[in-house]
mmCIF file of C-alpha atoms in Angstrom:
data_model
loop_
_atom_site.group_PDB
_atom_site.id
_atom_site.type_symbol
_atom_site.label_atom_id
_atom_site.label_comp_id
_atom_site.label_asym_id
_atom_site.label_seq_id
_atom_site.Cartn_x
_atom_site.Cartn_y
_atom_site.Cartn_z
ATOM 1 C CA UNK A 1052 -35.466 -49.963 7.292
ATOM 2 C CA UNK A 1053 -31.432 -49.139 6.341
ATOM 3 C CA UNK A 1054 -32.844 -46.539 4.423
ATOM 4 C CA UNK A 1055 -35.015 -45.187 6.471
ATOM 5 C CA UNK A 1056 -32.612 -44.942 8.964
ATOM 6 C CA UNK A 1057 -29.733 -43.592 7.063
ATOM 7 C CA UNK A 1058 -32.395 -40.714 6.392
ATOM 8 C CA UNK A 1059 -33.071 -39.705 10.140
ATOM 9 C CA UNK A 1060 -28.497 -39.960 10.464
ATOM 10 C CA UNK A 1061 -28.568 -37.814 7.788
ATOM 11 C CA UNK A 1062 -31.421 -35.248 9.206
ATOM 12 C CA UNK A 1063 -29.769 -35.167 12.463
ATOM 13 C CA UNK A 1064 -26.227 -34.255 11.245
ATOM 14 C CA UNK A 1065 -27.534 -31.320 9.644
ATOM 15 C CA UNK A 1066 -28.420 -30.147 12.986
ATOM 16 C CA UNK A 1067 -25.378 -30.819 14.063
ATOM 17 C CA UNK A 1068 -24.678 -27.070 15.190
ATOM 18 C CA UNK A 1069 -27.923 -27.273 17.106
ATOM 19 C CA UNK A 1070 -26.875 -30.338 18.783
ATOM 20 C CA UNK A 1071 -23.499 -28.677 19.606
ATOM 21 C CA UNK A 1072 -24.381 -25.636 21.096
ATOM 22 C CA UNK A 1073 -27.069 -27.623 23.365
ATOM 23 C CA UNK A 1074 -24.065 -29.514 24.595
ATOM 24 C CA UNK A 1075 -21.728 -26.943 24.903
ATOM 25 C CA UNK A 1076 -23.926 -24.295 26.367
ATOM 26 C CA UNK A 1077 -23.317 -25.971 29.978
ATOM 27 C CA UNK A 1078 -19.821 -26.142 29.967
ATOM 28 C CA UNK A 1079 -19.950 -22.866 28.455
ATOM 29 C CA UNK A 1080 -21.754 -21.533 31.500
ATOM 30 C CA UNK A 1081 -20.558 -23.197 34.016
ATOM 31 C CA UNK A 1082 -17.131 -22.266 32.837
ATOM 32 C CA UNK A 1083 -18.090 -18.927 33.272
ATOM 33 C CA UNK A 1084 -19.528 -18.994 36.624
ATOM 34 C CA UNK A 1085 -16.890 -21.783 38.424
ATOM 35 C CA UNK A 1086 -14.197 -18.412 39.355
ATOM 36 C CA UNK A 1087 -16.953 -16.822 41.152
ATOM 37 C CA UNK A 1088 -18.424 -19.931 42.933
ATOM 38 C CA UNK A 1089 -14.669 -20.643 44.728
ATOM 39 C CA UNK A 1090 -14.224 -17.116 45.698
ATOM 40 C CA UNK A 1091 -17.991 -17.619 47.502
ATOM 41 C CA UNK A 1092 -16.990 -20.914 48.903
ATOM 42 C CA UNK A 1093 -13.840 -18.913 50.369
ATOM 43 C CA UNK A 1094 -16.170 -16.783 51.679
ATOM 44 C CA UNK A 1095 -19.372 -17.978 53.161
ATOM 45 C CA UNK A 1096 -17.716 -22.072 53.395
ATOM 46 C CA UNK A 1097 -19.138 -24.662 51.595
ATOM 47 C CA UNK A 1098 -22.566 -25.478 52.431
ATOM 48 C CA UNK A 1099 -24.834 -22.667 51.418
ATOM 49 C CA UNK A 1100 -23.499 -23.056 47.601
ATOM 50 C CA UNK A 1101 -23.892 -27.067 47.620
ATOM 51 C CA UNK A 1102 -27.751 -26.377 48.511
ATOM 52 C CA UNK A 1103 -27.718 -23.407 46.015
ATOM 53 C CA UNK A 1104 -26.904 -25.446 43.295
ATOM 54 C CA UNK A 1105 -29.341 -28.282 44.069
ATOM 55 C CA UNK A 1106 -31.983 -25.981 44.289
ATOM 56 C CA UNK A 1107 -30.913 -24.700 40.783
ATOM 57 C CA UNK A 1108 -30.226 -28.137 39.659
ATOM 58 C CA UNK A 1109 -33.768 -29.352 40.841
ATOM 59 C CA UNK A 1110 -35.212 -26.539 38.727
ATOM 60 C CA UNK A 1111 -33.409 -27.113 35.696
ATOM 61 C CA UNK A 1112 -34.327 -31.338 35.713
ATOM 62 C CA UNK A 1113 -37.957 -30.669 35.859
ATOM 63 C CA UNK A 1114 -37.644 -27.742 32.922
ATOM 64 C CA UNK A 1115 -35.886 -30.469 30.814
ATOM 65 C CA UNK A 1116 -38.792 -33.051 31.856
ATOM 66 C CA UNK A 1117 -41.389 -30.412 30.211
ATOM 67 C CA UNK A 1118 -39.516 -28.609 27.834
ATOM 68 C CA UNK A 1119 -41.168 -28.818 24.238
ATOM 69 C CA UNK A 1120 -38.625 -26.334 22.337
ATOM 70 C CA UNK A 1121 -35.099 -25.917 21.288
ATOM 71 C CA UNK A 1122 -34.745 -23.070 23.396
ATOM 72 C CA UNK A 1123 -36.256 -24.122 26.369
ATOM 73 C CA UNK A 1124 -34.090 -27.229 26.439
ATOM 74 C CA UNK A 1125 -30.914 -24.620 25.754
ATOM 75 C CA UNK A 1126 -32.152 -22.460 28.776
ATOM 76 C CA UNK A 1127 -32.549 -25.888 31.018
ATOM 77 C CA UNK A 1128 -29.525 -26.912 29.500
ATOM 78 C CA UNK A 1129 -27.657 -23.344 30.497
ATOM 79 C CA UNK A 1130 -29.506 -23.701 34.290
ATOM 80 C CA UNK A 1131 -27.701 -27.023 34.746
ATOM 81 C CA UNK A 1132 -24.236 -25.412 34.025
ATOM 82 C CA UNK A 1133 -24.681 -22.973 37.023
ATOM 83 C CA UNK A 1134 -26.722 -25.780 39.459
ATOM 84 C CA UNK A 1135 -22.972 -27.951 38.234
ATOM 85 C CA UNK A 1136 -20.716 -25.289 38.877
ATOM 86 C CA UNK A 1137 -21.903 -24.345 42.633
ATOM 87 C CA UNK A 1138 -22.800 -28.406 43.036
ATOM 88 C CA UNK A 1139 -19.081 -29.331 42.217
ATOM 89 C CA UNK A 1140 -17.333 -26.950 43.013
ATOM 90 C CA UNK A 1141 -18.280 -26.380 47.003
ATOM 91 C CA UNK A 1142 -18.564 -30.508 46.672
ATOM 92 C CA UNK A 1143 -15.053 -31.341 46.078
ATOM 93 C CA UNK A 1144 -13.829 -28.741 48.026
ATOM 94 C CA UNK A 1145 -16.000 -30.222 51.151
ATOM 95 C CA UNK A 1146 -15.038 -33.464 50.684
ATOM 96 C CA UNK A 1147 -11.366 -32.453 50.640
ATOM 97 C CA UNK A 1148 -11.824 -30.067 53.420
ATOM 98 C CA UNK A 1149 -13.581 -32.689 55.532
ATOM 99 C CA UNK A 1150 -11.224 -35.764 54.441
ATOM 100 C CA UNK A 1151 -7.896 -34.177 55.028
ATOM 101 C CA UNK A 1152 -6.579 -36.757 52.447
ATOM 102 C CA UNK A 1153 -5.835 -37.090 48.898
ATOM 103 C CA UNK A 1154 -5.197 -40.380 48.795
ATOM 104 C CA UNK A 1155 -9.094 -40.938 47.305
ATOM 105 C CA UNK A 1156 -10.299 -39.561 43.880
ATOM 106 C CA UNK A 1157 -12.990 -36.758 43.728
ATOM 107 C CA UNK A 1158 -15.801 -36.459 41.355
ATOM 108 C CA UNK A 1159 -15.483 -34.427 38.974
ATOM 109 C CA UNK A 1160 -17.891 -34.549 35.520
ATOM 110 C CA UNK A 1161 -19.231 -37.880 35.881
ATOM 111 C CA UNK A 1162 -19.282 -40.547 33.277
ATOM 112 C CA UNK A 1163 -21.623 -43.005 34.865
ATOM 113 C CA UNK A 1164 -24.729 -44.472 34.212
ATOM 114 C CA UNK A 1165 -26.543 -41.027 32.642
ATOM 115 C CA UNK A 1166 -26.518 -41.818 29.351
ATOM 116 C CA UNK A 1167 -27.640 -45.358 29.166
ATOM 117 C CA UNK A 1168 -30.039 -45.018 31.863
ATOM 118 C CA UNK A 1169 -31.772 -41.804 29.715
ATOM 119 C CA UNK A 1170 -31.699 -44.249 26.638
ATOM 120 C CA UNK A 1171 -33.528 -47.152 28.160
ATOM 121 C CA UNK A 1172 -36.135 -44.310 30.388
ATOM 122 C CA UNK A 1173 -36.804 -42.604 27.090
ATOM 123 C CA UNK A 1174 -37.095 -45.492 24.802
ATOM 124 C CA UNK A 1175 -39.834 -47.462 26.775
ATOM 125 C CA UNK A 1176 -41.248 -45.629 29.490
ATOM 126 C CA UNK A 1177 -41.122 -41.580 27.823
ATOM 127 C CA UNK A 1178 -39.248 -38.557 27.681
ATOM 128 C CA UNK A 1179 -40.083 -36.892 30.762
ATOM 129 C CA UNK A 1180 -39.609 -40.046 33.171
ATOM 130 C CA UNK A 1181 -36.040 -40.068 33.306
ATOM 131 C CA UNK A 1182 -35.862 -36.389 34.108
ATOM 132 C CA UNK A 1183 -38.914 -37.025 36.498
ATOM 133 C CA UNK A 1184 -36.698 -39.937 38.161
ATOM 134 C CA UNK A 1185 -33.542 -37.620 38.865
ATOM 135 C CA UNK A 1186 -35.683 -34.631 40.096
ATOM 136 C CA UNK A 1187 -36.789 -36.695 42.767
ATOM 137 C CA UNK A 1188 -33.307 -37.609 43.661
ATOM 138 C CA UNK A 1189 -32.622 -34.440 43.848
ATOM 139 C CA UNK A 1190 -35.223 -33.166 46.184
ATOM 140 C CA UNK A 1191 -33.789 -36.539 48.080
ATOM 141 C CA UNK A 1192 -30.684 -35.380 48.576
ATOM 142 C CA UNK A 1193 -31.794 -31.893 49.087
ATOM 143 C CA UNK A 1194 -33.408 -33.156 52.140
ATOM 144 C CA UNK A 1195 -30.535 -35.044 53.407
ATOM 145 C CA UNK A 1196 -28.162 -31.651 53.207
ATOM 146 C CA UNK A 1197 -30.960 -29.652 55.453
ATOM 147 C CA UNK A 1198 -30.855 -32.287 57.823
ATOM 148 C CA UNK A 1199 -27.063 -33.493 57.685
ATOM 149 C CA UNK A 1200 -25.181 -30.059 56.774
ATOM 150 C CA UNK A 1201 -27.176 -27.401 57.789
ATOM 151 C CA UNK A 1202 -26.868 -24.746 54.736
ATOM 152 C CA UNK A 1203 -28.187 -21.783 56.358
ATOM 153 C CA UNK A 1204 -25.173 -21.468 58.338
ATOM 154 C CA UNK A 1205 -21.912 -19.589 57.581
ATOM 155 C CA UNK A 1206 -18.620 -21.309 58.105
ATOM 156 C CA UNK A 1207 -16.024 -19.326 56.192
ATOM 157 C CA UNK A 1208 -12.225 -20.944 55.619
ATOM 158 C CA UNK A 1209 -10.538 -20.591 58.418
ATOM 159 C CA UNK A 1210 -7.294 -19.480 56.588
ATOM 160 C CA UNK A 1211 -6.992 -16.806 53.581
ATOM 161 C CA UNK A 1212 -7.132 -18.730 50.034
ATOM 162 C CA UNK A 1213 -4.287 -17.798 47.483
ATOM 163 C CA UNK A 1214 -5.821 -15.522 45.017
ATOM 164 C CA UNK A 1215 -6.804 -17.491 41.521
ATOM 165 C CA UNK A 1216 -4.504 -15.598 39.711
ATOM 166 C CA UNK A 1217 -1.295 -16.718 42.274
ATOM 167 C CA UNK A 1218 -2.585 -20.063 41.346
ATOM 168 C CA UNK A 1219 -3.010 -19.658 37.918
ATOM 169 C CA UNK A 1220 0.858 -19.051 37.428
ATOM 170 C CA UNK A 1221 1.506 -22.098 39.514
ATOM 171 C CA UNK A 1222 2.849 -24.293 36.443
ATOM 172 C CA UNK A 1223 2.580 -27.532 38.246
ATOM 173 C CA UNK A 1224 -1.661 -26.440 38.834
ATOM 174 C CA UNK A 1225 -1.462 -25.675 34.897
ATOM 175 C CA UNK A 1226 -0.089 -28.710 33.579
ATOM 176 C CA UNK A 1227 -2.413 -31.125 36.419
ATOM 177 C CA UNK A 1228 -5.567 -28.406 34.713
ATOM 178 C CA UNK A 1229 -4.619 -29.337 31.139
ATOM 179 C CA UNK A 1230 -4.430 -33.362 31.881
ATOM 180 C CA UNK A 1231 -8.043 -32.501 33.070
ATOM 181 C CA UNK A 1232 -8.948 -30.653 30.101
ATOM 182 C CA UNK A 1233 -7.262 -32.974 27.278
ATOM 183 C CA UNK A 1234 -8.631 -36.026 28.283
ATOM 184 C CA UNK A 1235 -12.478 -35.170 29.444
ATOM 185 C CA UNK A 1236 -12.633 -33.895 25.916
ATOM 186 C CA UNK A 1237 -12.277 -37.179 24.427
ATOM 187 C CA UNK A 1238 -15.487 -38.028 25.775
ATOM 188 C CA UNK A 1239 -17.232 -34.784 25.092
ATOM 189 C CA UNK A 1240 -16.415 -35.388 21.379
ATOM 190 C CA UNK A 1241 -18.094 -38.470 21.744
ATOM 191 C CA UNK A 1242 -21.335 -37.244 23.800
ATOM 192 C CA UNK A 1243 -22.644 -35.358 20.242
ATOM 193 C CA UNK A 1244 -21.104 -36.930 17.632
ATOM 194 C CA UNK A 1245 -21.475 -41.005 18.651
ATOM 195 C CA UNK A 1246 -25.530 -41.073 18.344
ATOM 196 C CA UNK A 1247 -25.412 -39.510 14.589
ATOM 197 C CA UNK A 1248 -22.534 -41.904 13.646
ATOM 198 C CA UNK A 1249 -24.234 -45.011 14.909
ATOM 199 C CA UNK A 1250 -27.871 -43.787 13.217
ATOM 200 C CA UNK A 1251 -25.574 -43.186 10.148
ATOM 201 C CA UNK A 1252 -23.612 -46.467 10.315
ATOM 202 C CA UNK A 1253 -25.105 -49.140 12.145
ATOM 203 C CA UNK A 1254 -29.482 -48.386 12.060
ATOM 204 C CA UNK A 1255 -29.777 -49.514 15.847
ATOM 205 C CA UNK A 1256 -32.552 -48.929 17.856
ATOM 206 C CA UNK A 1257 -33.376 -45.875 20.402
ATOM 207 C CA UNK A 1258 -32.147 -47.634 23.359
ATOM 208 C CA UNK A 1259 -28.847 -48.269 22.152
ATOM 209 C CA UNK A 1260 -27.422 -44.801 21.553
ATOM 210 C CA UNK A 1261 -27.824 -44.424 25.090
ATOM 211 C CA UNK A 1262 -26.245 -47.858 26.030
ATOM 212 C CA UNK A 1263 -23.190 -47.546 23.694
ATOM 213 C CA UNK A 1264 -21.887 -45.322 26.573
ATOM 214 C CA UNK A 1265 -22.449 -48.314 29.361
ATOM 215 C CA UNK A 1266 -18.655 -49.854 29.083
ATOM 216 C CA UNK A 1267 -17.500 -46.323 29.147
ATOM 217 C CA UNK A 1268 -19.556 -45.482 32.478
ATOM 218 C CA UNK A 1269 -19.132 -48.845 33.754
ATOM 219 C CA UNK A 1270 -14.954 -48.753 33.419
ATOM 220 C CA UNK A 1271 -14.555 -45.289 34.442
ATOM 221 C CA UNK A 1272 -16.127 -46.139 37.570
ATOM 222 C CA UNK A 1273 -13.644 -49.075 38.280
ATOM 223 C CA UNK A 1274 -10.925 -46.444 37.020
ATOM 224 C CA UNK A 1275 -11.715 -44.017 39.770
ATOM 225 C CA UNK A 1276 -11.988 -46.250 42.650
ATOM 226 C CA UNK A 1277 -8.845 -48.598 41.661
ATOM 227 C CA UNK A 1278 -6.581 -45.694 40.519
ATOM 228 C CA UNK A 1279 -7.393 -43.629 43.515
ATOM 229 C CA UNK A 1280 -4.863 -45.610 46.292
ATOM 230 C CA UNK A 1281 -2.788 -47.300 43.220
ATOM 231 C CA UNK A 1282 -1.901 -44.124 41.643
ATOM 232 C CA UNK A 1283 -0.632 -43.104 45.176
ATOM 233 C CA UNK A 1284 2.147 -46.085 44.851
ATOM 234 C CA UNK A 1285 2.832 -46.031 41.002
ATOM 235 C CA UNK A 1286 3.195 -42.004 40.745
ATOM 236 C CA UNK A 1287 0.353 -40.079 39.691
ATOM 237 C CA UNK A 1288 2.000 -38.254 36.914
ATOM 238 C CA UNK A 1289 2.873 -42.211 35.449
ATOM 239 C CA UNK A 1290 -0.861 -42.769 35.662
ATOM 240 C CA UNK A 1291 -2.189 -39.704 34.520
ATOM 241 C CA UNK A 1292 0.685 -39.912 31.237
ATOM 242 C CA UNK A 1293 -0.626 -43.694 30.607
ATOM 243 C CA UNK A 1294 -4.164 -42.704 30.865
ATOM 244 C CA UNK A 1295 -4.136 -40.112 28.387
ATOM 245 C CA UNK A 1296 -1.926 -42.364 26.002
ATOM 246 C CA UNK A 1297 -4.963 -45.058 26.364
ATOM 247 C CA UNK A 1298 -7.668 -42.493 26.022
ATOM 248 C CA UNK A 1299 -5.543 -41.576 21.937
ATOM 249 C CA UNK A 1300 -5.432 -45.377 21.074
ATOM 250 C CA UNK A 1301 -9.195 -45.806 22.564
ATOM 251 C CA UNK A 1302 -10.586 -42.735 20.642
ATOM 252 C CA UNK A 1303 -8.594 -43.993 17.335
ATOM 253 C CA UNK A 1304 -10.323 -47.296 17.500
ATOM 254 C CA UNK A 1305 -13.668 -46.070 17.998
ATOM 255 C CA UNK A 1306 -14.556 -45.358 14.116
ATOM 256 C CA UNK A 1307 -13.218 -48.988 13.055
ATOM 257 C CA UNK A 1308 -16.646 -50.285 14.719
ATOM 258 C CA UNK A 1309 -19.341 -51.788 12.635
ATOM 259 C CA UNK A 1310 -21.895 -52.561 15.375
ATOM 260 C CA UNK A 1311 -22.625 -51.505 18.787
ATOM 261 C CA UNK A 1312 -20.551 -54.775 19.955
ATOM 262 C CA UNK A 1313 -17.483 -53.241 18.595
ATOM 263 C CA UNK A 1314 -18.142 -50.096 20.473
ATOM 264 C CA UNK A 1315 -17.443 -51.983 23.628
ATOM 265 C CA UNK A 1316 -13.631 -52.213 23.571
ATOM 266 C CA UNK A 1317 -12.659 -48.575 22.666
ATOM 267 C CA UNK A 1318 -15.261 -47.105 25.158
ATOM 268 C CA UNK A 1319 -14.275 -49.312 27.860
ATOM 269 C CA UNK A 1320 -10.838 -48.789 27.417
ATOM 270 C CA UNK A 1321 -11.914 -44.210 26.846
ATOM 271 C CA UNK A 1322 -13.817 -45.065 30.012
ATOM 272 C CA UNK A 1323 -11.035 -46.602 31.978
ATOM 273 C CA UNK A 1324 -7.803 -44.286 31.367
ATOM 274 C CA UNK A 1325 -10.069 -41.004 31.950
ATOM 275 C CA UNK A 1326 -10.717 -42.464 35.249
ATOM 276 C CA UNK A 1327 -6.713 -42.894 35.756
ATOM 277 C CA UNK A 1328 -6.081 -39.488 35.007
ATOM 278 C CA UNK A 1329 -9.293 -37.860 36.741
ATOM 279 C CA UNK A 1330 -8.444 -39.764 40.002
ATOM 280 C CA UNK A 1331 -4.661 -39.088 39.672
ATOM 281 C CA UNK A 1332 -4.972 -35.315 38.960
ATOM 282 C CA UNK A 1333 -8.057 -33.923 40.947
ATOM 283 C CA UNK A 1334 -6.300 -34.793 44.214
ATOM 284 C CA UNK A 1335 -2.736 -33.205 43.188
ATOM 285 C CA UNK A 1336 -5.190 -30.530 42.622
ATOM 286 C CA UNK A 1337 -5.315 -30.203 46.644
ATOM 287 C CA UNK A 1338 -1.919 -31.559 47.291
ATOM 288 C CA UNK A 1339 -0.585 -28.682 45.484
ATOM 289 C CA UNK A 1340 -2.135 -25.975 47.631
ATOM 290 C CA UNK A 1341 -1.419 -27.465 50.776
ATOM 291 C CA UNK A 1342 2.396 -28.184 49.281
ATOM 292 C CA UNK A 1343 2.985 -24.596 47.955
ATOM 293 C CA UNK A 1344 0.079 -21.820 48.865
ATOM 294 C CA UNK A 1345 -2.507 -22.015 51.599
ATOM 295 C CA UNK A 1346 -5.070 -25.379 52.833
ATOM 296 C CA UNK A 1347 -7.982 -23.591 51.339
ATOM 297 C CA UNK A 1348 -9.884 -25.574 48.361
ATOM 298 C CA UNK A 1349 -12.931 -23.621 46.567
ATOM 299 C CA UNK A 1350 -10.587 -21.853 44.295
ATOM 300 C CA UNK A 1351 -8.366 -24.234 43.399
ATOM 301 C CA UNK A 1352 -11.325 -26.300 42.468
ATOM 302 C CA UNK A 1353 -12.832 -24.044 40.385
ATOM 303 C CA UNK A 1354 -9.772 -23.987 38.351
ATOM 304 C CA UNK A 1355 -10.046 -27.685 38.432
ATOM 305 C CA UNK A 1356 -14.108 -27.297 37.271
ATOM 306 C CA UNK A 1357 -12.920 -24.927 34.536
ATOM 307 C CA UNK A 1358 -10.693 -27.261 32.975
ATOM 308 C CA UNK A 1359 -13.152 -29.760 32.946
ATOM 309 C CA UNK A 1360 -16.211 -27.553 31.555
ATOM 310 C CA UNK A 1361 -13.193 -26.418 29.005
ATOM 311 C CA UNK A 1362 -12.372 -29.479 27.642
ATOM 312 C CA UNK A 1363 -16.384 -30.220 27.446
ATOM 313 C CA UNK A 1364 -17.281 -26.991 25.495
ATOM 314 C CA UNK A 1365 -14.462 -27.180 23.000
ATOM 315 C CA UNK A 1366 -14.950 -31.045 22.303
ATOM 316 C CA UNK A 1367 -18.586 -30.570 21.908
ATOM 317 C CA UNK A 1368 -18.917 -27.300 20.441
ATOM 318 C CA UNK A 1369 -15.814 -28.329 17.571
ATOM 319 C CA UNK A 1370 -18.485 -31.196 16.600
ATOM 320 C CA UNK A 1371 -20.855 -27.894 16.134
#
């Protein structure tokens, strides 16, 4: 069985280019498409993109569910990057809109309970099922924004944003950008390269590739939600600097693992400090344009969505 099993590591590292470029394709794309999905959001408000990219993100989830080829999976794969980039972008700048706070973190590329929860599906029910299961979630909260928000209607910004290339000089938008990008591609490292290792290393079963990420999804969770008021009273540039010094140890611990067990600690702890610095730096995001250019969020959040889908296609596709 070691054997065996070293055998399929060692098939699916030779594909690891493949495997890459599935990854990276939706950070790729949505990279590309976030600049033109704030300048909409500017434009036509918030509502009409959110349903856009549910629609889009509906259609991609049931593509994955039947796809039988590499490059149907890499057009799914591609579709999800532009459902993600009008889904967060026009998200986070609603919620901000709508709180007028930034005391509480925004989502921003989740790390929850996808991976595990795709692992277990996969392993003992089938392939499609888990894609089957978040397709109907989708059409769920599809319904939910025609009844609650209304997307056929118009509601521009009621002020002018600053152009993205006024905030793009903005070093203090920069520097919060590159926190963003830095430490999200810790985990997008991991996304590709974590399965092969393990099948390489450790011979564990299907369901555990998926369920090596739980501590990380788990912990990042608790990061968010505890780091969003306490980085308000500690400084968020303190948390955000501590975070990414945790996310370097975490990431050098990772390889000294010799079973799934010892996984725990180093993706608990990755988990964790990308939590401090996502919840510490998406709402200086906002607190920046209201501080020095005009209340108006789509584009600044699309520079926020770029940083993320940045640090996602370079950790992924460098594994490529």
């Amino acid at each position: 069985p070691g054997r065996s099993c070293l055998q399929g590591g060692e098939f699916l590292a030779q594909e690891n280019t493949r495997v890459g470029l599935l990854f990276a394709s939706k950070a790729l794309v949505q990279l590309l498409v976030n600049p033109w999905v704030g300048l909409l959001t500017n434009r036509i408000g918030y509502h009409i993109p959110m349903f856009l990219g549910f629609t889009i993100m509906f259609l991609s989830t049931v593509m994955f569910a039947f796809s039988g080829t590499y490059t149907l999976l890499f057009i799914a794969r591609a579709l999800q990057g532009i459902g993600s980039a009008f889904s967060s972008v026009a998200g986070e700048g609603f919620g901000c809109s709508s709180a007028k706070t930034h005391q509480l973190p925004l989502a921003g590329p989740s790390l929850a309970v996808g991976a595990p929860f795709g692992s277990i599906m996969y392993e003992f029910v089938g392939k499609a099922s888990p894609f089957l299961v978040l397709a109907f979630l989708a059409l769920l909260d599809g319904a939910l924004q025609l009844c609650i928000l209304q997307p056929s209607r118009v509601c521009p910004e009621s002020t002018k944003a600053t152009p993205v290339s006024t905030l793009l000089r903005d070093p203090y938008i920069l520097v919060a950008a590159g926190a963003l990008c830095f430490s999200n591609m810790a985990v997008a490292m991991l996304e590709p390269t974590l399965p092969i290792w393990m099948l390489q290393t450790m011979c564990p079963p299907q369901w555990q590739l998926g369920m090596a990420f739980l501590p990380a999804s788990i912990s990042y969770l608790i990061g968010t939600n505890l780091f969003g008021i306490l980085a308000n009273r500690m400084g968020r540039w303190l948390c955000s600097m501590i975070g990414m010094a945790v996310v370097g140890i975490s990431l050098l611990c990772v390889p000294l693992a010799t079973t799934i067990y010892g996984l725990i600690g180093p993706n608990a702890g990755l988990g964790f400090a990308i939590g401090m610095v996502d919840s510490s730096m998406m709402p200086i995001m906002a607190y920046l344009v209201d501080l020095r250019h005009t209340p108006a969020y789509g584009t600044v959040y699309a520079i926020a969505d770029v940083a993320f889908c940045l640090g996602f296609a370079i950790g992924t596709e460098s594994w490529g």
